Amino acid sequence: MKKYIYLLIAIGVGIPVLAQQTPAPEQTEAITIEGATAHLGNGEVIESSLIIFEGGKLTFVGDSKMKIARIGKVIDATGKHVYPGFIAPAKTLGLIEINAVRATKDDDEIGDLIPHVRSLIAYNAESKVVESMRPNGVLLGQIAPSGGRISGTSSIVQFDAWNWEDAAVKVDDGVHLNWPATFRQGRWWQGEERGYQPNKDYAEQTEAVVTFMKNSLAYGKEKSKELNPAFAAMQGIFDGWQKLYVYADGEKEIIDAINTVKAAGAKEVVLVGGYHAYKIPEFLKTNNIPVLVQYTHNLPVFDDEDYDLPYKLPKLLVDAGLLVGIQNSEASNFQTRNLPFYAGQVVQQGMNKEVALQMLTGNTAKILGIEDVYGTLETGKSATLFISEGDALDMKGNQLTRAFIDGRDISLETHQTELWKRYSEKYEGQ
């Protein structure tokens, strides 16, 4: 028995431990960043900026020529760029570690209409996937459940914490509804033809959502009632303090979904996906619907569509006057770190670079309802920002040297940077 114990100890000693970086301590000293080109996240740029923050809050954002005392630790960022922390909406980050390992997936629960399932309490703040977001400037995220018709309730977190309690930025911000599709892939294993087929159950599936929402609204008006967790979790949608995130792509689905949930009493509605939203911009503007549009690194769905439709879709929506943010709910979690490059792709389609940046910062913060604290570099807001060697929307320029969340100087080391450093030296001198 002792031999086996010694063997295990010997093996354990030889295994490198790749633990999450320790979350940064609270800011205790004021920090001044001077000389960088500041991209404020609201469309404005300060070529040679002066940014001061203390106690986790921005106390000054302006031109470096301003005659104002530099306080605390001074960082010379001349020639570099400063950005607000990027925000990743509608993701299962921290709920899935490895897609192929079922035991690491906690994004879905049993049931079809389960708004009372809260993603926050399942969020793993020590996820290596979450950790890998920070070196690309993705510092905040909306953690949303998936699966079923109504998946559950999301929360917004920051990506440097010990646990979900420390990570929480906005708790239970919204409920997520997957609207049924009018067409679906043929289930060949049940004898159906391959390819897209009309969804014969569309009307029935839609009616189920309507009935659930009506029952939830009626439940909220009852003075004396037995507790129904599912109905109770919907009350914020009708009161307006929570948002309803509706996942829909087709033109008919979008129109049906918005009209239905609005008629059922939903106050604040956000469209997620919106693949054909560019066909009905006036309808969306009339109903005051912002769009979290799908990521750009994709292929067109239908053969008769422009080959570059996914690349230019965000620009089409912005040009139409809609409030737009970029998300990648359909992609694997690890791809979320590419969020800045999705926005960079839209720049190549003719969008102004600062407008593209807003789709990761100010616009997304406004859509998620956290614009009072995050999303832009403005006095009084959270000091959640990063310094990059170059253009953060470009793969070559996105090289972070410092990053801060609520003024805390966070680590940019991850298991990936450790592996990169290790193997970058493998062939040197050979």
Short mmCIF file of C-alpha atoms in Angstrom, two decimals, residues 160-321:
data_model
loop_
_atom_site.label_atom_id
_atom_site.label_comp_id
_atom_site.label_asym_id
_atom_site.label_seq_id
_atom_site.Cartn_x
_atom_site.Cartn_y
_atom_site.Cartn_z
CA ASP A 160 -11.77 38.36 -12.38
CA ALA A 161 -13.28 36.84 -9.26
CA TRP A 162 -13.05 34.00 -6.76
CA ASN A 163 -16.71 33.02 -7.03
CA TRP A 164 -20.02 34.01 -8.56
CA GLU A 165 -20.91 36.27 -5.66
CA ASP A 166 -17.77 38.36 -6.23
CA ALA A 167 -18.19 38.27 -10.00
CA ALA A 168 -21.78 39.53 -10.14
CA VAL A 169 -22.28 42.96 -11.71
CA LYS A 170 -26.02 42.81 -12.40
CA VAL A 171 -28.04 39.94 -10.96
CA ASP A 172 -30.92 38.34 -12.91
CA ASP A 173 -30.90 40.98 -15.64
CA GLY A 174 -33.17 39.13 -18.08
CA VAL A 175 -35.02 36.03 -19.26
CA HIS A 176 -34.03 34.20 -22.47
CA LEU A 177 -36.64 32.95 -24.94
CA ASN A 178 -35.81 30.76 -27.94
CA TRP A 179 -38.56 31.52 -30.46
CA PRO A 180 -39.65 28.52 -32.57
CA ALA A 181 -38.56 28.43 -36.22
CA THR A 182 -41.02 28.20 -39.11
CA PHE A 183 -38.61 25.86 -40.90
CA ARG A 184 -36.33 23.22 -39.43
CA GLN A 185 -33.92 20.58 -40.60
CA GLY A 186 -35.62 17.34 -41.63
CA ARG A 187 -35.25 14.59 -39.03
CA TRP A 188 -34.00 11.83 -41.31
CA TRP A 189 -33.87 9.36 -38.42
CA GLN A 190 -37.67 9.67 -38.23
CA GLY A 191 -38.18 9.17 -41.96
CA GLU A 192 -38.34 12.87 -42.89
CA GLU A 193 -36.51 14.27 -45.90
CA ARG A 194 -33.17 15.94 -45.31
CA GLY A 195 -32.85 19.70 -45.65
CA TYR A 196 -35.17 22.44 -44.42
CA GLN A 197 -38.79 21.42 -43.91
CA PRO A 198 -41.81 23.45 -42.73
CA ASN A 199 -42.21 23.21 -38.98
CA LYS A 200 -45.69 21.73 -38.62
CA ASP A 201 -45.62 22.40 -34.89
CA TYR A 202 -44.90 26.14 -35.20
CA ALA A 203 -48.41 27.30 -34.27
CA GLU A 204 -48.59 24.92 -31.32
CA GLN A 205 -45.14 25.94 -30.06
CA THR A 206 -46.01 29.63 -30.38
CA GLU A 207 -49.28 29.15 -28.53
CA ALA A 208 -47.44 27.43 -25.67
CA VAL A 209 -45.31 30.57 -25.19
CA VAL A 210 -48.37 32.83 -25.33
CA THR A 211 -50.26 30.73 -22.80
CA PHE A 212 -47.28 30.64 -20.44
CA MET A 213 -46.81 34.41 -20.58
CA LYS A 214 -50.54 35.08 -20.04
CA ASN A 215 -50.60 32.74 -17.06
CA SER A 216 -47.48 34.41 -15.67
CA LEU A 217 -49.05 37.87 -16.02
CA ALA A 218 -52.25 36.69 -14.34
CA TYR A 219 -50.21 35.10 -11.56
CA GLY A 220 -48.56 38.44 -10.81
CA LYS A 221 -51.95 40.13 -10.39
CA GLU A 222 -53.20 37.56 -7.89
CA LYS A 223 -53.12 38.89 -4.33
CA SER A 224 -53.22 35.52 -2.60
CA LYS A 225 -51.51 32.72 -4.47
CA GLU A 226 -49.44 29.61 -4.03
CA LEU A 227 -45.82 30.04 -5.00
CA ASN A 228 -45.09 29.12 -8.62
CA PRO A 229 -41.34 29.63 -9.22
CA ALA A 230 -41.67 29.71 -13.03
CA PHE A 231 -44.46 32.31 -13.06
CA ALA A 232 -42.76 34.34 -10.32
CA ALA A 233 -39.52 34.52 -12.35
CA MET A 234 -41.39 36.24 -15.20
CA GLN A 235 -42.66 39.19 -13.19
CA GLY A 236 -39.66 41.39 -13.90
CA ILE A 237 -40.46 41.15 -17.61
CA PHE A 238 -43.88 42.69 -17.04
CA ASP A 239 -42.63 45.25 -14.49
CA GLY A 240 -39.82 46.42 -16.77
CA TRP A 241 -36.86 45.82 -14.44
CA GLN A 242 -35.81 42.76 -16.44
CA LYS A 243 -35.41 42.38 -20.18
CA LEU A 244 -36.72 39.62 -22.39
CA TYR A 245 -34.02 38.36 -24.77
CA VAL A 246 -35.72 36.80 -27.78
CA TYR A 247 -33.63 34.54 -30.03
CA ALA A 248 -34.98 34.65 -33.58
CA ASP A 249 -33.44 34.86 -37.06
CA GLY A 250 -36.07 34.67 -39.82
CA GLU A 251 -38.16 37.65 -40.89
CA LYS A 252 -41.47 36.00 -39.95
CA GLU A 253 -40.11 34.65 -36.68
CA ILE A 254 -38.82 38.08 -35.64
CA ILE A 255 -42.11 39.82 -36.42
CA ASP A 256 -44.19 37.10 -34.75
CA ALA A 257 -41.95 37.04 -31.68
CA ILE A 258 -41.89 40.81 -31.11
CA ASN A 259 -45.63 41.26 -31.68
CA THR A 260 -46.48 38.29 -29.47
CA VAL A 261 -44.32 39.10 -26.45
CA LYS A 262 -45.22 42.78 -26.58
CA ALA A 263 -48.91 41.92 -26.67
CA ALA A 264 -48.36 39.52 -23.77
CA GLY A 265 -46.99 42.33 -21.59
CA ALA A 266 -43.19 42.30 -22.05
CA LYS A 267 -41.86 45.84 -21.52
CA GLU A 268 -38.20 45.64 -22.59
CA VAL A 269 -37.35 43.29 -25.47
CA VAL A 270 -33.96 42.58 -27.07
CA LEU A 271 -33.55 40.62 -30.30
CA VAL A 272 -30.67 38.11 -30.25
CA GLY A 273 -29.37 36.70 -33.53
CA GLY A 274 -31.47 38.69 -35.97
CA TYR A 275 -30.05 37.12 -39.13
CA HIS A 276 -32.80 38.64 -41.30
CA ALA A 277 -33.32 41.73 -39.16
CA TYR A 278 -31.88 43.89 -41.94
CA LYS A 279 -35.06 43.19 -43.96
CA ILE A 280 -37.35 44.81 -41.38
CA PRO A 281 -35.48 47.73 -39.78
CA GLU A 282 -38.53 50.01 -39.64
CA PHE A 283 -40.51 47.41 -37.74
CA LEU A 284 -37.69 47.07 -35.19
CA LYS A 285 -37.27 50.83 -34.84
CA THR A 286 -41.01 51.34 -34.39
CA ASN A 287 -40.98 48.80 -31.55
CA ASN A 288 -37.71 50.16 -30.08
CA ILE A 289 -35.93 46.81 -30.38
CA PRO A 290 -32.11 46.71 -30.04
CA VAL A 291 -30.26 43.82 -31.70
CA LEU A 292 -27.47 41.61 -30.40
CA VAL A 293 -26.44 40.45 -33.85
CA GLN A 294 -24.61 37.19 -34.47
CA TYR A 295 -20.87 37.08 -34.98
CA THR A 296 -19.41 37.94 -38.39
CA HIS A 297 -17.04 35.01 -38.98
CA ASN A 298 -19.72 32.86 -40.53
CA LEU A 299 -21.17 31.62 -43.83
CA PRO A 300 -24.51 32.65 -45.38
CA VAL A 301 -27.35 30.32 -44.45
CA PHE A 302 -29.14 30.23 -47.80
CA ASP A 303 -27.73 29.72 -51.30
CA ASP A 304 -29.30 32.88 -52.75
CA GLU A 305 -27.80 35.24 -50.15
CA ASP A 306 -24.75 37.44 -50.58
CA TYR A 307 -21.59 35.50 -49.79
CA ASP A 308 -20.54 38.25 -47.37
CA LEU A 309 -23.90 38.81 -45.65
CA PRO A 310 -22.68 37.69 -42.20
CA TYR A 311 -19.67 40.01 -42.53
CA LYS A 312 -21.70 43.10 -43.33
CA LEU A 313 -24.88 42.35 -41.35
CA PRO A 314 -23.97 44.52 -38.33
CA LYS A 315 -23.27 47.47 -40.63
CA LEU A 316 -26.59 47.03 -42.40
CA LEU A 317 -28.38 47.24 -39.06
CA VAL A 318 -26.37 50.21 -37.78
CA ASP A 319 -26.87 52.08 -41.06
CA ALA A 320 -30.60 51.48 -40.65
CA GLY A 321 -30.52 53.33 -37.33
#
